[in-house]
């Protein structure tokens, strides 16, 4: 496939326009109206399809990516899947820097899509692998003369794409949304959504959800084992003054959130969605009665069958007996 700005149909046509569900069973006594947007239904299985494809398309249109360009990125998994999909479609080489926390299922997907994987093993001072991954990316970019670092941590095409999630969501809810809970990593999703809320002049309160040990909002210490949210550095996008105070969640609470969503609503979601469910659970007594709350099913739980949904893994890694 020749790289061209006209090649934007095919699989990309399936990204976005995800369904919104009303969930009556997750918090039945709360007096809250709960809604979930099924971002796991994107073809790559997560909302990061949106940013990965937008970053690649924009860079192609600007002539920053041509047919021999090698794409390089650091990923906890989902951005990698989106990029692998886009790079395969456009016939581009892709190198992804991953770390040991990646789900085995996601890793297999990446290999199946033809990405070359480089795994860092060194934790940084904060106990996260992010800085090691970024160091590796920077050295690869130096070595590879015709490379393009998609840089989801700083590239504005990331929040720009994620803004469409809120555009769809607010249309689906007729602009009547009191609280939006969002898990944070690069901060692209939460800030993209916030921008659309502000643009519409709405009073929706946006609540960031972060994990113990993350530096994004200086969370208390913790040793996270579940990939997706949290980061070993501050976000380049997040402006905390426009957000509610963050709700911190640990891995055990994320697992319990995932299991609750599965048992009560038959929705099989990934770890960051479990974290958000746990955060809503913590906050629910403080939220205005009858208010409308929305969250995103950020990725599919199929990627976590051998971790979050495996009782042995949960016991061994989190000392939680289920
Ligand atoms: N949830 C999941 C499942 C993710 O993969 C990510 C991105 N790593 C996030 C949440 C955080 O999203 P963002 O990078 O847009 O802050």
Tab-separated table of C-alpha atoms and ligand atoms in Angstrom:
chain	number	residue	atom	x	y	z
A	1	UNK	CA	0.000	0.000	0.000
A	2	UNK	CA	1.411	3.379	-0.989
A	3	UNK	CA	1.345	6.015	1.713
A	4	UNK	CA	-1.083	8.658	0.612
A	5	UNK	CA	-3.425	11.091	2.279
A	6	UNK	CA	-6.250	9.601	0.224
A	7	UNK	CA	-5.930	6.156	1.805
A	8	UNK	CA	-8.071	6.868	4.809
A	9	UNK	CA	-10.952	4.465	4.361
A	10	UNK	CA	-10.796	0.708	4.930
A	11	UNK	CA	-10.440	-0.300	8.571
A	12	UNK	CA	-10.395	3.356	9.684
A	13	UNK	CA	-14.054	3.696	8.751
A	14	UNK	CA	-14.822	1.390	11.712
A	15	UNK	CA	-13.169	3.663	14.277
A	16	UNK	CA	-15.457	5.775	16.459
A	17	UNK	CA	-19.232	6.200	16.603
A	18	UNK	CA	-19.311	3.777	19.504
A	19	UNK	CA	-22.499	2.827	21.314
A	20	UNK	CA	-23.591	4.278	24.637
A	21	UNK	CA	-25.241	2.038	27.230
A	22	UNK	CA	-27.357	2.934	30.239
A	23	UNK	CA	-26.246	0.728	33.139
A	24	UNK	CA	-28.969	0.116	35.712
A	25	UNK	CA	-27.312	-2.666	37.680
A	26	UNK	CA	-23.829	-1.448	38.571
A	27	UNK	CA	-24.885	0.970	41.351
A	28	UNK	CA	-28.623	0.258	41.721
A	29	UNK	CA	-29.173	2.005	45.064
A	30	UNK	CA	-27.147	5.096	44.263
A	31	UNK	CA	-29.874	7.209	42.695
A	32	UNK	CA	-27.437	7.974	39.879
A	33	UNK	CA	-27.916	7.464	36.148
A	34	UNK	CA	-24.843	5.652	34.853
A	35	UNK	CA	-23.771	5.510	31.204
A	36	UNK	CA	-20.874	3.679	29.559
A	37	UNK	CA	-19.465	4.326	26.097
A	38	UNK	CA	-18.211	1.160	24.444
A	39	UNK	CA	-14.798	2.265	23.216
A	40	UNK	CA	-13.702	-1.378	23.299
A	41	UNK	CA	-15.735	-1.764	20.098
A	42	UNK	CA	-13.152	0.128	18.069
A	43	UNK	CA	-11.490	-2.317	15.641
A	44	UNK	CA	-8.208	-2.417	17.586
A	45	UNK	CA	-10.174	-3.006	20.799
A	46	UNK	CA	-9.589	0.342	22.526
A	47	UNK	CA	-10.072	4.105	22.358
A	48	UNK	CA	-6.419	4.504	21.428
A	49	UNK	CA	-7.367	3.561	17.846
A	50	UNK	CA	-8.615	7.106	17.597
A	51	UNK	CA	-5.367	8.838	18.549
A	52	UNK	CA	-3.044	6.410	16.780
A	53	UNK	CA	-4.842	6.710	13.488
A	54	UNK	CA	-5.177	10.485	13.739
A	55	UNK	CA	-1.470	10.906	14.512
A	56	UNK	CA	-0.462	8.753	11.525
A	57	UNK	CA	-2.915	10.393	9.132
A	58	UNK	CA	-1.930	13.925	10.140
A	59	UNK	CA	1.772	13.133	9.775
A	60	UNK	CA	1.197	11.592	6.333
A	61	UNK	CA	-0.769	14.637	5.235
A	62	UNK	CA	2.034	16.918	6.420
A	63	UNK	CA	4.632	14.856	4.564
A	64	UNK	CA	6.358	13.855	7.818
A	65	UNK	CA	5.746	10.193	7.070
A	66	UNK	CA	6.613	8.806	3.647
A	67	UNK	CA	6.792	5.260	2.393
A	68	UNK	CA	10.159	4.361	3.927
A	69	UNK	CA	9.579	6.008	7.287
A	70	UNK	CA	10.005	3.823	10.356
A	71	UNK	CA	7.401	4.633	13.010
A	72	UNK	CA	8.592	4.453	16.630
A	73	UNK	CA	6.539	4.647	19.823
A	74	UNK	CA	6.537	3.736	23.517
A	75	UNK	CA	3.358	1.925	24.552
A	76	UNK	CA	1.697	0.089	27.413
A	77	UNK	CA	-0.246	-1.815	24.739
A	78	UNK	CA	-3.318	-0.170	23.265
A	79	UNK	CA	-1.626	2.696	21.418
A	80	UNK	CA	0.642	0.012	19.978
A	81	UNK	CA	-2.291	-1.994	18.648
A	82	UNK	CA	-3.806	1.091	17.009
A	83	UNK	CA	-0.467	2.012	15.464
A	84	UNK	CA	0.210	-1.553	14.353
A	85	UNK	CA	-3.139	-1.589	12.598
A	86	UNK	CA	-2.470	1.748	10.863
A	87	UNK	CA	1.122	0.891	9.949
A	88	UNK	CA	0.141	-2.469	8.464
A	89	UNK	CA	-2.557	-0.765	6.422
A	90	UNK	CA	-0.129	1.851	5.096
A	91	UNK	CA	2.784	-0.571	4.658
A	92	UNK	CA	4.963	1.211	7.218
A	93	UNK	CA	7.575	-0.354	9.480
A	94	UNK	CA	6.788	-0.022	13.182
A	95	UNK	CA	9.019	-0.384	16.226
A	96	UNK	CA	7.279	-0.422	19.618
A	97	UNK	CA	9.050	-0.089	22.938
A	98	UNK	CA	7.145	-2.096	25.542
A	99	UNK	CA	7.743	-3.193	29.141
A	100	UNK	CA	7.152	-6.331	31.229
A	101	UNK	CA	3.678	-5.188	32.370
A	102	UNK	CA	2.202	-5.613	28.898
A	103	UNK	CA	-0.587	-8.204	28.705
A	104	UNK	CA	0.547	-11.405	26.955
A	105	UNK	CA	-2.535	-11.219	24.722
A	106	UNK	CA	-1.724	-7.655	23.619
A	107	UNK	CA	1.867	-8.625	22.915
A	108	UNK	CA	0.670	-11.442	20.630
A	109	UNK	CA	-1.643	-9.049	18.837
A	110	UNK	CA	1.226	-6.646	18.189
A	111	UNK	CA	3.403	-9.410	16.756
A	112	UNK	CA	0.493	-10.661	14.635
A	113	UNK	CA	0.067	-7.170	13.172
A	114	UNK	CA	3.761	-7.203	12.235
A	115	UNK	CA	5.239	-4.739	14.743
A	116	UNK	CA	8.829	-5.158	15.928
A	117	UNK	CA	8.925	-5.141	19.721
A	118	UNK	CA	11.724	-3.971	21.983
A	119	UNK	CA	11.223	-4.626	25.689
A	120	UNK	CA	12.850	-2.505	28.394
A	121	UNK	CA	13.408	-4.196	31.755
A	122	UNK	CA	14.696	-1.368	33.913
A	123	UNK	CA	12.308	0.452	36.244
A	124	UNK	CA	12.944	4.167	36.747
A	125	UNK	CA	13.201	5.956	40.108
A	126	UNK	CA	9.428	6.151	40.499
A	127	UNK	CA	9.094	2.379	40.010
A	128	UNK	CA	7.555	2.869	36.548
A	129	UNK	CA	8.973	1.720	33.222
A	130	UNK	CA	7.900	4.826	31.332
A	131	UNK	CA	11.142	6.798	31.544
A	132	UNK	CA	13.141	3.738	30.455
A	133	UNK	CA	10.803	3.263	27.512
A	134	UNK	CA	11.150	6.915	26.512
A	135	UNK	CA	14.961	6.792	26.787
A	136	UNK	CA	14.956	3.773	24.497
A	137	UNK	CA	12.670	5.521	21.998
A	138	UNK	CA	14.972	8.565	21.940
A	139	UNK	CA	18.016	6.433	21.227
A	140	UNK	CA	16.177	4.518	18.474
A	141	UNK	CA	15.099	7.773	16.847
A	142	UNK	CA	18.757	8.891	16.803
A	143	UNK	CA	19.933	5.585	15.269
A	144	UNK	CA	17.222	5.359	12.615
A	145	UNK	CA	17.738	8.111	10.005
A	146	UNK	CA	14.258	7.998	8.489
A	147	UNK	CA	12.152	7.595	11.601
A	148	UNK	CA	9.066	9.290	13.024
A	149	UNK	CA	8.243	9.217	16.726
A	150	UNK	CA	4.456	9.466	16.994
A	151	UNK	CA	4.949	10.732	20.573
A	152	UNK	CA	1.503	10.273	22.104
A	153	UNK	CA	2.763	12.146	25.200
A	154	UNK	CA	3.254	15.456	23.363
A	155	UNK	CA	1.570	15.194	19.973
A	156	UNK	CA	-1.558	17.373	19.862
A	157	UNK	CA	-3.138	15.000	17.367
A	158	UNK	CA	-3.681	12.735	20.391
A	159	UNK	CA	-6.094	14.963	22.427
A	160	UNK	CA	-7.529	16.263	19.154
A	161	UNK	CA	-8.660	12.735	18.227
A	162	UNK	CA	-9.916	11.890	21.722
A	163	UNK	CA	-12.058	15.028	21.724
A	164	UNK	CA	-14.369	13.220	19.306
A	165	UNK	CA	-15.237	10.782	22.105
A	166	UNK	CA	-16.842	13.657	24.018
A	167	UNK	CA	-18.420	15.046	20.855
A	168	UNK	CA	-20.181	11.716	20.265
A	169	UNK	CA	-20.974	11.198	23.943
A	170	UNK	CA	-22.511	14.645	24.437
A	171	UNK	CA	-24.579	14.251	21.291
A	172	UNK	CA	-25.747	10.866	22.549
A	173	UNK	CA	-26.684	12.415	25.912
A	174	UNK	CA	-28.226	15.555	24.524
A	175	UNK	CA	-25.549	17.592	26.364
A	176	UNK	CA	-27.016	16.458	29.690
A	177	UNK	CA	-24.029	15.071	31.522
A	178	UNK	CA	-23.139	15.974	35.104
A	179	UNK	CA	-19.931	13.986	35.650
A	180	UNK	CA	-17.444	12.340	33.308
A	181	UNK	CA	-14.901	9.984	34.910
A	182	UNK	CA	-11.742	9.346	32.850
A	183	UNK	CA	-8.630	7.244	33.504
A	184	UNK	CA	-5.388	9.085	32.787
A	185	UNK	CA	-2.116	8.105	31.114
A	186	UNK	CA	-0.863	10.598	28.529
A	187	UNK	CA	-3.842	12.776	29.493
A	188	UNK	CA	-4.898	12.951	25.851
A	189	UNK	CA	-8.333	11.481	26.424
A	190	UNK	CA	-9.309	13.522	29.452
A	191	UNK	CA	-8.096	16.801	27.987
A	192	UNK	CA	-9.603	16.140	24.561
A	193	UNK	CA	-12.941	15.459	26.257
A	194	UNK	CA	-12.610	18.511	28.508
A	195	UNK	CA	-11.967	20.728	25.501
A	196	UNK	CA	-15.247	19.642	23.885
A	197	UNK	CA	-17.164	20.163	27.149
A	198	UNK	CA	-15.721	23.674	27.461
A	199	UNK	CA	-16.407	24.398	23.792
A	200	UNK	CA	-20.082	23.558	24.378
A	201	UNK	CA	-20.148	25.720	27.497
A	202	UNK	CA	-21.294	22.826	29.682
A	203	UNK	CA	-20.836	22.515	33.431
A	204	UNK	CA	-19.962	18.827	33.314
A	205	UNK	CA	-17.441	17.990	36.032
A	206	UNK	CA	-14.531	15.964	34.686
A	207	UNK	CA	-13.033	13.607	37.268
A	208	UNK	CA	-9.560	12.174	36.594
A	209	UNK	CA	-8.846	8.655	37.803
A	210	UNK	CA	-5.238	7.764	38.496
A	211	UNK	CA	-3.442	4.839	40.110
A	212	UNK	CA	-1.223	4.594	43.181
A	213	UNK	CA	2.412	5.234	42.341
A	214	UNK	CA	1.570	7.455	39.348
A	215	UNK	CA	3.255	10.828	38.977
A	216	UNK	CA	0.521	12.428	36.888
A	217	UNK	CA	-1.263	13.818	39.945
A	218	UNK	CA	1.401	12.875	42.524
A	219	UNK	CA	-0.541	9.854	43.758
A	220	UNK	CA	0.525	8.140	46.983
A	221	UNK	CA	3.220	5.469	46.577
A	222	UNK	CA	2.279	2.175	44.976
A	223	UNK	CA	3.549	-0.579	42.767
A	224	UNK	CA	1.176	-1.002	39.885
A	225	UNK	CA	0.994	-4.216	37.890
A	226	UNK	CA	-1.893	-3.373	35.578
A	227	UNK	CA	-1.041	-1.523	32.345
A	228	UNK	CA	-3.079	1.330	30.842
A	229	UNK	CA	-3.409	4.172	33.304
A	230	UNK	CA	-0.913	5.972	35.512
A	231	UNK	CA	2.495	7.229	34.384
A	232	UNK	CA	5.979	7.835	35.743
A	233	UNK	CA	5.885	11.450	34.573
A	234	UNK	CA	3.537	14.444	34.544
A	235	UNK	CA	1.234	14.756	31.552
A	236	UNK	CA	2.106	17.377	28.946
A	237	UNK	CA	-1.582	17.920	28.274
A	238	UNK	CA	-3.287	17.993	31.670
A	239	UNK	CA	-4.288	21.330	33.199
A	240	UNK	CA	-5.457	20.265	36.690
A	241	UNK	CA	-7.142	23.591	37.393
A	242	UNK	CA	-9.954	22.689	34.966
A	243	UNK	CA	-10.501	19.226	36.437
A	244	UNK	CA	-11.999	17.828	39.638
A	245	UNK	CA	-9.467	16.525	42.157
A	246	UNK	CA	-8.164	13.116	41.080
A	247	UNK	CA	-9.487	9.890	42.558
A	248	UNK	CA	-6.694	7.406	43.275
A	249	UNK	CA	-7.261	3.703	42.930
A	250	UNK	CA	-4.966	0.740	43.557
A	251	UNK	CA	-4.667	-2.443	41.485
A	252	UNK	CA	-6.868	-4.466	43.825
A	253	UNK	CA	-9.659	-1.931	43.546
A	254	UNK	CA	-9.280	-1.965	39.746
A	255	UNK	CA	-9.641	-5.745	39.706
A	256	UNK	CA	-12.715	-5.538	41.944
A	257	UNK	CA	-14.164	-2.857	39.663
A	258	UNK	CA	-13.651	-5.089	36.612
A	259	UNK	CA	-15.208	-8.075	38.343
A	260	UNK	CA	-18.196	-6.035	39.502
A	261	UNK	CA	-18.827	-4.719	35.988
A	262	UNK	CA	-18.665	-8.272	34.674
A	263	UNK	CA	-20.931	-9.779	37.333
A	264	UNK	CA	-23.534	-7.014	37.366
A	265	UNK	CA	-23.607	-5.853	33.738
A	266	UNK	CA	-21.948	-8.728	31.814
A	267	UNK	CA	-19.386	-6.274	30.442
A	268	UNK	CA	-15.834	-7.618	30.099
A	269	UNK	CA	-13.610	-4.553	30.375
A	270	UNK	CA	-9.911	-3.812	30.887
A	271	UNK	CA	-8.070	-2.635	34.002
A	272	UNK	CA	-8.421	1.106	33.586
A	273	UNK	CA	-12.188	0.727	33.234
A	274	UNK	CA	-12.202	-1.274	36.470
A	275	UNK	CA	-10.260	1.588	38.071
A	276	UNK	CA	-12.892	4.071	36.904
A	277	UNK	CA	-15.733	1.884	38.221
A	278	UNK	CA	-13.900	1.743	41.567
A	279	UNK	CA	-13.488	5.525	41.532
A	280	UNK	CA	-17.205	6.094	40.879
A	281	UNK	CA	-17.953	3.670	43.690
A	282	UNK	CA	-15.749	5.681	46.086
A	283	UNK	CA	-17.319	8.973	45.046
A	284	UNK	CA	-20.941	7.933	44.619
A	285	UNK	CA	-22.198	9.115	48.000
A	286	UNK	CA	-20.814	12.595	47.331
A	287	UNK	CA	-22.352	13.044	43.891
A	288	UNK	CA	-25.581	14.960	43.394
A	289	UNK	CA	-28.687	12.707	43.483
A	290	UNK	CA	-30.196	11.873	40.083
A	291	UNK	CA	-27.109	13.128	38.310
A	292	UNK	CA	-25.924	11.587	35.066
A	293	UNK	CA	-22.500	9.972	35.167
A	294	UNK	CA	-20.594	8.669	32.157
A	295	UNK	CA	-17.421	6.672	31.747
A	296	UNK	CA	-15.627	4.906	28.919
A	297	UNK	CA	-15.103	1.193	28.468
A	298	UNK	CA	-11.566	2.051	27.342
A	299	UNK	CA	-10.500	-1.397	26.209
A	300	UNK	CA	-11.639	-4.972	26.106
A	301	UNK	CA	-11.185	-7.363	29.023
A	302	UNK	CA	-10.177	-10.121	26.599
A	303	UNK	CA	-6.661	-8.701	26.858
A	304	UNK	CA	-6.670	-9.373	30.597
A	305	UNK	CA	-8.000	-12.938	30.736
A	306	UNK	CA	-4.665	-14.235	32.015
A	307	UNK	CA	-4.246	-11.384	34.518
A	308	UNK	CA	-7.225	-9.486	35.991
A	309	UNK	CA	-9.702	-12.290	35.257
A	310	UNK	CA	-7.385	-15.083	36.407
A	311	UNK	CA	-7.807	-15.741	40.151
A	312	UNK	CA	-4.339	-17.309	40.434
A	313	UNK	CA	-2.693	-14.279	38.838
A	314	UNK	CA	-4.660	-11.941	41.106
A	315	UNK	CA	-3.644	-13.884	44.197
A	316	UNK	CA	0.002	-14.216	43.180
A	317	UNK	CA	0.431	-10.603	42.128
A	318	UNK	CA	-1.974	-8.685	44.337
A	319	UNK	CA	-2.501	-11.018	47.302
A	320	UNK	CA	-6.222	-10.827	46.744
A	321	UNK	CA	-8.153	-14.078	47.097
A	322	UNK	CA	-11.197	-14.192	44.789
B	1	LIG	N1	-7.041	3.245	29.625
B	1	LIG	C1	-6.409	2.421	28.792
B	1	LIG	C2	-6.907	1.012	28.678
B	1	LIG	C3	-5.311	2.861	28.046
B	1	LIG	O1	-4.671	2.032	27.223
B	1	LIG	C4	-4.862	4.188	28.208
B	1	LIG	C5	-3.660	4.671	27.446
B	1	LIG	N2	-2.502	3.981	27.786
B	1	LIG	C6	-5.530	5.018	29.104
B	1	LIG	C7	-6.637	4.519	29.795
B	1	LIG	C8	-5.111	6.439	29.343
B	1	LIG	O2	-5.493	7.234	28.256
B	1	LIG	P1	-4.687	8.559	27.903
B	1	LIG	O3	-3.322	8.131	27.451
B	1	LIG	O4	-5.466	9.186	26.809
B	1	LIG	O5	-4.624	9.390	29.109
